[in-house]
mmCIF file with all atom_site columns, C-alpha atoms in Angstrom:
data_model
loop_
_atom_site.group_PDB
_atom_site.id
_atom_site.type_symbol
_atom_site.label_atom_id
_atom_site.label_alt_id
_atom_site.label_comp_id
_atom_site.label_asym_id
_atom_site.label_entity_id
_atom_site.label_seq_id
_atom_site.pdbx_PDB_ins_code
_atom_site.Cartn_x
_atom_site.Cartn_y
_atom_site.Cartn_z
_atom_site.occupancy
_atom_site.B_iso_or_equiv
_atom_site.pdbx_formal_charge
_atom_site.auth_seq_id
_atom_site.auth_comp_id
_atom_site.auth_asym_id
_atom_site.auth_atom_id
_atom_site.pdbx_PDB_model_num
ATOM 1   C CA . UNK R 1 1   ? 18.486  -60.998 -35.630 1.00 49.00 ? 1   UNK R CA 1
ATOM 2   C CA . UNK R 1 2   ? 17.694  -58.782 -33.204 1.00 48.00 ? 2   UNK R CA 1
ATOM 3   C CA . UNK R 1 3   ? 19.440  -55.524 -32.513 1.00 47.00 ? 3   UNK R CA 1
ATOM 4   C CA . UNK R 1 4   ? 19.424  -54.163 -29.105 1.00 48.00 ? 4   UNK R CA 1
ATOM 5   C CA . UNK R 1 5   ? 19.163  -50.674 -28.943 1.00 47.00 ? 5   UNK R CA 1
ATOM 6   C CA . UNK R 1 6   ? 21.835  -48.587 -27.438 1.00 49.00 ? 6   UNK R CA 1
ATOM 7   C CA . UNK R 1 7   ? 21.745  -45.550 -25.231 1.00 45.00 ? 7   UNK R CA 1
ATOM 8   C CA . UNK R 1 8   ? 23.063  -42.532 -26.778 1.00 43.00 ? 8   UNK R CA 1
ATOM 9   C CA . UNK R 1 9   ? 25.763  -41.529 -24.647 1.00 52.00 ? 9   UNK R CA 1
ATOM 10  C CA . UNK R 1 10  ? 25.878  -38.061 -22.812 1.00 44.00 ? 10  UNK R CA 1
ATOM 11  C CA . UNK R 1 11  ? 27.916  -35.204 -24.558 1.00 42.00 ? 11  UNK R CA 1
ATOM 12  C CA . UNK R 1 12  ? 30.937  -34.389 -22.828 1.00 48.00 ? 12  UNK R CA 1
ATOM 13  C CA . UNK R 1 13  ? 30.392  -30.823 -20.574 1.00 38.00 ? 13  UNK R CA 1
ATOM 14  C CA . UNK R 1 14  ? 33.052  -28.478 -20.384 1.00 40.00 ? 14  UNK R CA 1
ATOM 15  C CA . UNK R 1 15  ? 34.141  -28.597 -16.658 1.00 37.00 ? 15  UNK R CA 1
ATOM 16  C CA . UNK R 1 16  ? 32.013  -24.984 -15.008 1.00 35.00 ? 16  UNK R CA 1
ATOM 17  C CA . UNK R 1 17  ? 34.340  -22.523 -14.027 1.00 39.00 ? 17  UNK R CA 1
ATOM 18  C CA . UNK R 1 18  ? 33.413  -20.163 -11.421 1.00 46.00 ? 18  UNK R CA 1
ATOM 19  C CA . UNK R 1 19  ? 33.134  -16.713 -14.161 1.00 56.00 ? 19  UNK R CA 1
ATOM 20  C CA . UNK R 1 20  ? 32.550  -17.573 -17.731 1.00 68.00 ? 20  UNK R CA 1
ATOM 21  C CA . UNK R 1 21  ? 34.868  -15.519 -20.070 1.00 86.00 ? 21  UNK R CA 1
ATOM 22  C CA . UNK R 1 22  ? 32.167  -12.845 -21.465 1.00 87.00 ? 22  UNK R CA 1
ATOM 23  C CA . UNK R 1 23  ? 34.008  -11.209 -24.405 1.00 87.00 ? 23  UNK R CA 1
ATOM 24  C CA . UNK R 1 24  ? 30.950  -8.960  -26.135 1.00 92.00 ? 24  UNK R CA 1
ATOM 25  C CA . UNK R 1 25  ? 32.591  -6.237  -27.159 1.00 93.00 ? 25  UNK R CA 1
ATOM 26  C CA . UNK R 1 26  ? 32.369  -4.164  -23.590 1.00 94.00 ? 26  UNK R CA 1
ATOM 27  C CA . UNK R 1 27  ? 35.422  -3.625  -21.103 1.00 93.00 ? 27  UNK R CA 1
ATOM 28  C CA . UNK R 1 28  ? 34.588  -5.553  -17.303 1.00 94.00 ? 28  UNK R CA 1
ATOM 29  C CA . UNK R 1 29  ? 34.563  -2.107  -16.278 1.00 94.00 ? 29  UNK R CA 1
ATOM 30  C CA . UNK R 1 30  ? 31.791  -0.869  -18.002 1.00 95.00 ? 30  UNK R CA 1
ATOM 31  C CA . UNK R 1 31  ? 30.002  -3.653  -18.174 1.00 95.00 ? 31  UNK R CA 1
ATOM 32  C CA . UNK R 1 32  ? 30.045  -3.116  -14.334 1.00 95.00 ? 32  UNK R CA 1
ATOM 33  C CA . UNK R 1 33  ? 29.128  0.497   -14.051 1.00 96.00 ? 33  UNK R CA 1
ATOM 34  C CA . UNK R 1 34  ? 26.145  -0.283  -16.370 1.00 97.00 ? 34  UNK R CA 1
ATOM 35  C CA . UNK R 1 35  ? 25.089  -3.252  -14.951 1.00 97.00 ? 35  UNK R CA 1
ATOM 36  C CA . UNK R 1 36  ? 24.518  -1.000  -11.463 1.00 97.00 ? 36  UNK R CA 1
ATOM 37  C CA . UNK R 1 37  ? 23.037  1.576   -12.779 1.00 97.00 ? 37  UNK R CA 1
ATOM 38  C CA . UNK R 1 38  ? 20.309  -1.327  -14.277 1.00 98.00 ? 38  UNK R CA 1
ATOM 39  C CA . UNK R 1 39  ? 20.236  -2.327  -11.087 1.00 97.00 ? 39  UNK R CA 1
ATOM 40  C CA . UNK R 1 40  ? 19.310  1.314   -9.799  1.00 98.00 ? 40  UNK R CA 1
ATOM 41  C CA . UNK R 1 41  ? 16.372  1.192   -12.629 1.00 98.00 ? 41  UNK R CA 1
ATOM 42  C CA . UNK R 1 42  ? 15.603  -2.477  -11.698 1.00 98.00 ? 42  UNK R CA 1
ATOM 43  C CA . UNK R 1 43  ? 14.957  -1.597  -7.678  1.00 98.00 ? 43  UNK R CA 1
ATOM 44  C CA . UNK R 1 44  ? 13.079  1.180   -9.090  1.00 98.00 ? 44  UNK R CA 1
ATOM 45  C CA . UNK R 1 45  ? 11.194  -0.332  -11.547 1.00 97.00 ? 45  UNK R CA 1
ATOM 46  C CA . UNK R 1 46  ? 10.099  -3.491  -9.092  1.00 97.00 ? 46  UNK R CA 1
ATOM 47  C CA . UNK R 1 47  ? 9.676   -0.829  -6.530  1.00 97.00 ? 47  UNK R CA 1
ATOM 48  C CA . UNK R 1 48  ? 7.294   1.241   -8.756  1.00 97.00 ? 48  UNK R CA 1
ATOM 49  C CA . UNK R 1 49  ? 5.059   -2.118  -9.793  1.00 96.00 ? 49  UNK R CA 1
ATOM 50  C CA . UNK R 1 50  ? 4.814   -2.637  -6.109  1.00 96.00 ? 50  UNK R CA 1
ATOM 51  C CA . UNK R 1 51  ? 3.288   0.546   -5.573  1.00 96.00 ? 51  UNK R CA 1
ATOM 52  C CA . UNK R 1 52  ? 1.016   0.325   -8.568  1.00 96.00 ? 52  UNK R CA 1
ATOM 53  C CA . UNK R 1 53  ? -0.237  -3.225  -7.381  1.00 95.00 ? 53  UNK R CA 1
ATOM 54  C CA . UNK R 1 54  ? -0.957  -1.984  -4.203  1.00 96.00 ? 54  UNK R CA 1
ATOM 55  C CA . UNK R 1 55  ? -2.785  0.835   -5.297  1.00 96.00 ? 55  UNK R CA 1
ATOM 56  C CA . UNK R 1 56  ? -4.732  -1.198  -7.545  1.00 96.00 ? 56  UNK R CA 1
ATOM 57  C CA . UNK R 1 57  ? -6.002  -3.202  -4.830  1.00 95.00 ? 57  UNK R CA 1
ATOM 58  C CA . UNK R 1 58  ? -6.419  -0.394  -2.708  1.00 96.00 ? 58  UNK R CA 1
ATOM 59  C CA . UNK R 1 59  ? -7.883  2.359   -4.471  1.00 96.00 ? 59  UNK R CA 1
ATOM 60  C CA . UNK R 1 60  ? -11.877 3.394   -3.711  1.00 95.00 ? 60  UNK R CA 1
ATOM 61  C CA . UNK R 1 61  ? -13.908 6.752   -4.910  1.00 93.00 ? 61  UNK R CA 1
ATOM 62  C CA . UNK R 1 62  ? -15.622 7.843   -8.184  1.00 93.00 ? 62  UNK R CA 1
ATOM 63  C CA . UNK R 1 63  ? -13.124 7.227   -10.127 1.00 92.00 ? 63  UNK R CA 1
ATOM 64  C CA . UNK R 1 64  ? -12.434 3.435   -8.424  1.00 95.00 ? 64  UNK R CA 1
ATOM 65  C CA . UNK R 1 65  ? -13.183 1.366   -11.692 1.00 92.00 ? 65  UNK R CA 1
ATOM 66  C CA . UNK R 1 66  ? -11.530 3.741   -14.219 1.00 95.00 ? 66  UNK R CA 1
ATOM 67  C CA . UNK R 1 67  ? -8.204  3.431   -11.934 1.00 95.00 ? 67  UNK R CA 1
ATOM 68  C CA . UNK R 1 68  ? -8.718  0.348   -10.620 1.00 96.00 ? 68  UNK R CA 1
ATOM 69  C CA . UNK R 1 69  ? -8.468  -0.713  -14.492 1.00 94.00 ? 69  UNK R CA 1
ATOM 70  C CA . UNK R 1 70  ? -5.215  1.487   -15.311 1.00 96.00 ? 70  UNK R CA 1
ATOM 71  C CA . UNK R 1 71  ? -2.851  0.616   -12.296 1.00 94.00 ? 71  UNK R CA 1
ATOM 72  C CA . UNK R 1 72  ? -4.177  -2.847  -13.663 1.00 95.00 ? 72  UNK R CA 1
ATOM 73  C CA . UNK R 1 73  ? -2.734  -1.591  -17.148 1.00 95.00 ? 73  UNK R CA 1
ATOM 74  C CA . UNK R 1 74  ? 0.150   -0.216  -16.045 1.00 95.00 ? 74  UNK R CA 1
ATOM 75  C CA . UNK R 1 75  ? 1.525   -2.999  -13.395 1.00 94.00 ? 75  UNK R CA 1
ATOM 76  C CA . UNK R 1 76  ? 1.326   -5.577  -15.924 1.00 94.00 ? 76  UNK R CA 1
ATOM 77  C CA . UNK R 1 77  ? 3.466   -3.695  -18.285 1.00 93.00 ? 77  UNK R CA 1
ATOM 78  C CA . UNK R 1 78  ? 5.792   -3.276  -15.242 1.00 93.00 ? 78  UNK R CA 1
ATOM 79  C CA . UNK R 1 79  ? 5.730   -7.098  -14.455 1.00 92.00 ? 79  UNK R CA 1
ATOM 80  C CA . UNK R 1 80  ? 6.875   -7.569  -18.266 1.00 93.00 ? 80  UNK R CA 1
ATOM 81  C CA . UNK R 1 81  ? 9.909   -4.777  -18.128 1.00 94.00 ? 81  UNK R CA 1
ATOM 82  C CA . UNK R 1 82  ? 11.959  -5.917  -14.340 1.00 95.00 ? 82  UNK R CA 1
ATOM 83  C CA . UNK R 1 83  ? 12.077  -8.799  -16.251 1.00 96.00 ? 83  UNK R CA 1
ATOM 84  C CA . UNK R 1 84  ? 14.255  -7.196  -19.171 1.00 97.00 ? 84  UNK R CA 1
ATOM 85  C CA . UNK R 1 85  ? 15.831  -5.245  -16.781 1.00 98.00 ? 85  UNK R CA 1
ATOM 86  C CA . UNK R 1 86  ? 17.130  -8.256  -14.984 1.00 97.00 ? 86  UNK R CA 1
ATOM 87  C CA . UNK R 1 87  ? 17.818  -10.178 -18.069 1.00 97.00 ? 87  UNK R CA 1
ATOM 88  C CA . UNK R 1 88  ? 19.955  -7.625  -19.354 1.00 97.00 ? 88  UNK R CA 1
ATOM 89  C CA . UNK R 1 89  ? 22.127  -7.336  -16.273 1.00 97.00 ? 89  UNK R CA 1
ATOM 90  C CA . UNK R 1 90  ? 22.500  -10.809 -16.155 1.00 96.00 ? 90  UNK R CA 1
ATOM 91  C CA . UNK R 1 91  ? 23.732  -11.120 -19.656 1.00 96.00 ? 91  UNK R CA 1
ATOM 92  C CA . UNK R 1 92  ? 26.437  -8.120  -18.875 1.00 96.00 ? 92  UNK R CA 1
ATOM 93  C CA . UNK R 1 93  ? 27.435  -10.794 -16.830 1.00 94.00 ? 93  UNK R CA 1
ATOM 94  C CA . UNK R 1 94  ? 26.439  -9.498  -13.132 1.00 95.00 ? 94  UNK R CA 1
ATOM 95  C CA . UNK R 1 95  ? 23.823  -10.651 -10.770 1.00 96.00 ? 95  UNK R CA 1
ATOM 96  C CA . UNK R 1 96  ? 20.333  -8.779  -10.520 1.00 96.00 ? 96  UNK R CA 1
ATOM 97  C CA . UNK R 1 97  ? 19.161  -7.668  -7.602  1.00 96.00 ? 97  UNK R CA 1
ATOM 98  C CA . UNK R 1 98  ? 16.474  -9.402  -6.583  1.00 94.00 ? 98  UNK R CA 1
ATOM 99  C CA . UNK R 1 99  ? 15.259  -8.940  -2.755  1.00 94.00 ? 99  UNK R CA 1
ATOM 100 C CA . UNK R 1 100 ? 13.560  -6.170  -0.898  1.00 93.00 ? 100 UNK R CA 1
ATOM 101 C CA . UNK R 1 101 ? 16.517  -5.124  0.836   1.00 94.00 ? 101 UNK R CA 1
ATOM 102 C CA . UNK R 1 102 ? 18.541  -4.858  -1.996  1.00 95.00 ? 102 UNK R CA 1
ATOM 103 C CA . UNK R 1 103 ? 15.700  -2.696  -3.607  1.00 95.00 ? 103 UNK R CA 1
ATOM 104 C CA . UNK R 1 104 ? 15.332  -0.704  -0.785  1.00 94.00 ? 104 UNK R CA 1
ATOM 105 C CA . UNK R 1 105 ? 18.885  0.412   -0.979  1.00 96.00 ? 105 UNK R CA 1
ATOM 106 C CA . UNK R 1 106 ? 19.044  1.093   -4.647  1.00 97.00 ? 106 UNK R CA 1
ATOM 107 C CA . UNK R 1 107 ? 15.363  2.578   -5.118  1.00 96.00 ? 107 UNK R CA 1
ATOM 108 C CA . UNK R 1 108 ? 15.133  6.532   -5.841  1.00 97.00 ? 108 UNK R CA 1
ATOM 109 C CA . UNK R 1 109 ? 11.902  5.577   -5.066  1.00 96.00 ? 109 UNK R CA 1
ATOM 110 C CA . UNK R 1 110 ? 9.733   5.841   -1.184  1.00 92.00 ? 110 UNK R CA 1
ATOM 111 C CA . UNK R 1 111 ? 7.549   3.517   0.244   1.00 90.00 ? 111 UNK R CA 1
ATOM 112 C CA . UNK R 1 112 ? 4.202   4.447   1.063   1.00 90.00 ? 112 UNK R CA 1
ATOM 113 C CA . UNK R 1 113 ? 2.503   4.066   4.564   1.00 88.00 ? 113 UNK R CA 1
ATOM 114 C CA . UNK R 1 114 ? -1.271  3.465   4.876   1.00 90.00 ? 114 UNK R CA 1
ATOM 115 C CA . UNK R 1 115 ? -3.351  4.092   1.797   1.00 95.00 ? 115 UNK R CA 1
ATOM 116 C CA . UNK R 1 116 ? -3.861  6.901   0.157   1.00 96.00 ? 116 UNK R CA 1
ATOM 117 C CA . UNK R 1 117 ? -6.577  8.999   -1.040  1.00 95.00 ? 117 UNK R CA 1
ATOM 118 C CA . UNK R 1 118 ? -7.273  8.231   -4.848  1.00 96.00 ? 118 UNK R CA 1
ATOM 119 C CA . UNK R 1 119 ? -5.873  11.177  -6.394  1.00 96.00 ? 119 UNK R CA 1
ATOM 120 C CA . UNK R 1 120 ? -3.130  11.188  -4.087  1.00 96.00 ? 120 UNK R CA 1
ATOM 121 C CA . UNK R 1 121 ? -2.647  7.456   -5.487  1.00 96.00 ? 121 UNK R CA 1
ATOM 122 C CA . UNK R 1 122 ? -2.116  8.868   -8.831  1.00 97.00 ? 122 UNK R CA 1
ATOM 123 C CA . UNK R 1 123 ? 0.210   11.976  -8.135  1.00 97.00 ? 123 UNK R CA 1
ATOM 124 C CA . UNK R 1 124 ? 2.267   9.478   -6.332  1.00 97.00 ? 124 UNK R CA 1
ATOM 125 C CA . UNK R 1 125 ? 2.693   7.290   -9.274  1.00 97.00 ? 125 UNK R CA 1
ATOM 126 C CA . UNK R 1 126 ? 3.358   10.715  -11.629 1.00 98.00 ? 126 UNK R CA 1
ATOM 127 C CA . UNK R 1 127 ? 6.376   10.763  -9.719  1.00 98.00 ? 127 UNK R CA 1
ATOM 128 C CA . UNK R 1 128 ? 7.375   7.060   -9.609  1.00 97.00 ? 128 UNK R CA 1
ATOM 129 C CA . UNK R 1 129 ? 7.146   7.599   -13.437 1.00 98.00 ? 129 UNK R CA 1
ATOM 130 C CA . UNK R 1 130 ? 9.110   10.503  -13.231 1.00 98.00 ? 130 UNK R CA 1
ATOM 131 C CA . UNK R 1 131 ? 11.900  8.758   -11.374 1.00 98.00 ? 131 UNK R CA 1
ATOM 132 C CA . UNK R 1 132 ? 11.945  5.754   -13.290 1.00 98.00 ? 132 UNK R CA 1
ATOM 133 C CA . UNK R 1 133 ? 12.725  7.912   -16.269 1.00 98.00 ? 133 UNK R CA 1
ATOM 134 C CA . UNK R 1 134 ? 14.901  9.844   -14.515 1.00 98.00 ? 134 UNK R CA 1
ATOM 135 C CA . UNK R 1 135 ? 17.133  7.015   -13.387 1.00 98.00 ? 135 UNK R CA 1
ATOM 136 C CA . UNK R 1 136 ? 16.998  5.062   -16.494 1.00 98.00 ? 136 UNK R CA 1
ATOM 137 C CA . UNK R 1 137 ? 18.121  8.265   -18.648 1.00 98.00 ? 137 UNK R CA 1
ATOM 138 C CA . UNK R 1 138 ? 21.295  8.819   -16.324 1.00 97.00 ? 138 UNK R CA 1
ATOM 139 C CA . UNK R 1 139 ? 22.297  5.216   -17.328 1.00 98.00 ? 139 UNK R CA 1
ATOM 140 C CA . UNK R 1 140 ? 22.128  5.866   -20.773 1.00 96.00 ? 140 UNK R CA 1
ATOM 141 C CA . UNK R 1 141 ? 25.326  7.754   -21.141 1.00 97.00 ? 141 UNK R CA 1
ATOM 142 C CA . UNK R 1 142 ? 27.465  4.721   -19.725 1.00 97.00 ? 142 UNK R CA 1
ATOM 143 C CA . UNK R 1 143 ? 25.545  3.024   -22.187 1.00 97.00 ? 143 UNK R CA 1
ATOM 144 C CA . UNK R 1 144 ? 26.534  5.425   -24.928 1.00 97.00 ? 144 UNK R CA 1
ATOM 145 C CA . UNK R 1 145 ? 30.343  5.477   -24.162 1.00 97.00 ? 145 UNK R CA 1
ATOM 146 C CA . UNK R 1 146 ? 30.293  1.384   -24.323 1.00 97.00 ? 146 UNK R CA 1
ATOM 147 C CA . UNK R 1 147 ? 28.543  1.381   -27.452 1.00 97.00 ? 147 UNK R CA 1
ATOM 148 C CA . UNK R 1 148 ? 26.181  -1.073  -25.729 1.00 97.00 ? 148 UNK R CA 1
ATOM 149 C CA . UNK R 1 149 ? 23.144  -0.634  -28.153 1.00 97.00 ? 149 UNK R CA 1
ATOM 150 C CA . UNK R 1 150 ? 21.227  -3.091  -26.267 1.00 97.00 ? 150 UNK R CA 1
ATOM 151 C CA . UNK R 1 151 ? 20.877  -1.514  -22.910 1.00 98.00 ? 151 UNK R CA 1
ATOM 152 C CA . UNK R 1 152 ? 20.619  1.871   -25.119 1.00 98.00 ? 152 UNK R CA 1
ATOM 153 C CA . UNK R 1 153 ? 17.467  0.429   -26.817 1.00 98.00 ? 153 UNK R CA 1
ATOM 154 C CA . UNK R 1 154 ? 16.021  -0.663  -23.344 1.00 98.00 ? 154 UNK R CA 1
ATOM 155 C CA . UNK R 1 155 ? 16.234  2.496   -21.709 1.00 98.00 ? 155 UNK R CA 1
ATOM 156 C CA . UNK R 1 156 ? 14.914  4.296   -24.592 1.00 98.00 ? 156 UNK R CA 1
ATOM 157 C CA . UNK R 1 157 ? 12.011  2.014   -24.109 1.00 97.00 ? 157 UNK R CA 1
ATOM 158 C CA . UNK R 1 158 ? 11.117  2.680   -20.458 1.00 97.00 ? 158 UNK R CA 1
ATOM 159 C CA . UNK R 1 159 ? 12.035  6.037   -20.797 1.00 97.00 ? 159 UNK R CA 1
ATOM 160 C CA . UNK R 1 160 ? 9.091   6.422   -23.625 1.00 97.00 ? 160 UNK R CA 1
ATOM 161 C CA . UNK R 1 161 ? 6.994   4.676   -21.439 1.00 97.00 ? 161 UNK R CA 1
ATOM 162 C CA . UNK R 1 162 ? 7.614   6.455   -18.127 1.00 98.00 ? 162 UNK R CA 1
ATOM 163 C CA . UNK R 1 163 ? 7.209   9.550   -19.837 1.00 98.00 ? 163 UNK R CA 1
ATOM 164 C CA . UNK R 1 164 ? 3.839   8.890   -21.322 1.00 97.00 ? 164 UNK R CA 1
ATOM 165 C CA . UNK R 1 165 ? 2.624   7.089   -18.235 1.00 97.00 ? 165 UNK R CA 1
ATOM 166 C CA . UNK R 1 166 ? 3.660   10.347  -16.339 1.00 98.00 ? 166 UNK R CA 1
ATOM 167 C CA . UNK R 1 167 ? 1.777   12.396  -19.092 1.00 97.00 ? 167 UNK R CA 1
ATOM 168 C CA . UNK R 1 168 ? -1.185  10.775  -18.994 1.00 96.00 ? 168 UNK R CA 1
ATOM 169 C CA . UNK R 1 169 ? -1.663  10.204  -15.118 1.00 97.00 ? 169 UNK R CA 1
ATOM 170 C CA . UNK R 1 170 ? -0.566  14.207  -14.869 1.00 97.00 ? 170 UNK R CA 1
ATOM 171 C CA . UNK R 1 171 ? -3.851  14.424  -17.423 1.00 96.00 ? 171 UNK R CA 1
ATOM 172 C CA . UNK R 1 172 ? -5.642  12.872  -14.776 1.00 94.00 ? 172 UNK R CA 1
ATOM 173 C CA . UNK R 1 173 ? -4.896  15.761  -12.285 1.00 93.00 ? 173 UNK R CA 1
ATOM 174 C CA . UNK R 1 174 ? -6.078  18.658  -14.128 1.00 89.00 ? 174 UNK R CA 1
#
């Protein structure tokens, strides 16, 4: 006797609804005004690993191979954190910003024009740094009044980083 092997059927998918019922412990509201402010961090953030890609590729002088190597360093770490950014807005339920426009309208942080000079490269990214950190610690009190440990953790993360990135790039300068 043969048996003739039988498709497992399909589960049955709840029908999708057009906003998912996100009940985490965090008021719509505040899951709101946090999710922009991430999204203030995020343009900055993307905006800041721009910059530091482009001055990678860009830089020349003395000191080309030593910097060359560090905005290498440091974009890669930046590549790694809009991600977490993004992630975390998206699981407060919002959509992350994701387009140069958008960016350019949220960003605390200026384009450059032409290329600058190599230290000029680096005191420009001192105060990318210093913005990131700046933006990411005025999120931290909406993040503090919704008990939202997760984004709390986050932004205590880039703000370490930002802070010793600005540090040691400021070292450079002296």
């Amino acid at each position: 006797m043969s048996k003739e092997k039988t498709k497992p059927k399909a589960p049955k998918l709840a029908p999708a609804t057009s906003e998912a019922t996100i009940d985490i412990g965090i008021s719509k509201a505040d899951r709101a005004a946090i999710a922009h402010g991430l999204s203030r961090l995020l343009a900055d953030e993307y905006t800041l690993y721009l910059k530091t890609h482009n001055f990678h590729w860009n830089v020349t002088g003395p000191m080309f191979n030593t910097l060359h190597l560090m905005f290498m360093g440091q974009y890669t770490e930046s590549s790694l954190a809009v991600d977490l950014v993004a992630e975390r807005i998206r699981a407060l339920g919002f959509p992350a910003p994701g387009t140069y426009s958008q960016y350019a309208k949220l960003s605390s942080i200026d384009e450059d024009e032409g290329v600058p000079a190599a230290m000029d490269m680096v005191k420009k990214l001192v105060k990318g740094h210093e913005a990131c950190a700046k933006t990411a610690r005025s999120v931290f009190p909406l993040a503090e009044k919704a008990s939202d440990e997760p984004t709390a953790d986050l932004l205590t993360q880039r703000l370490q980083l930002h802070e010793k990135t600005a540090w040691m790039l400021r070292s450079l300068l002296e």
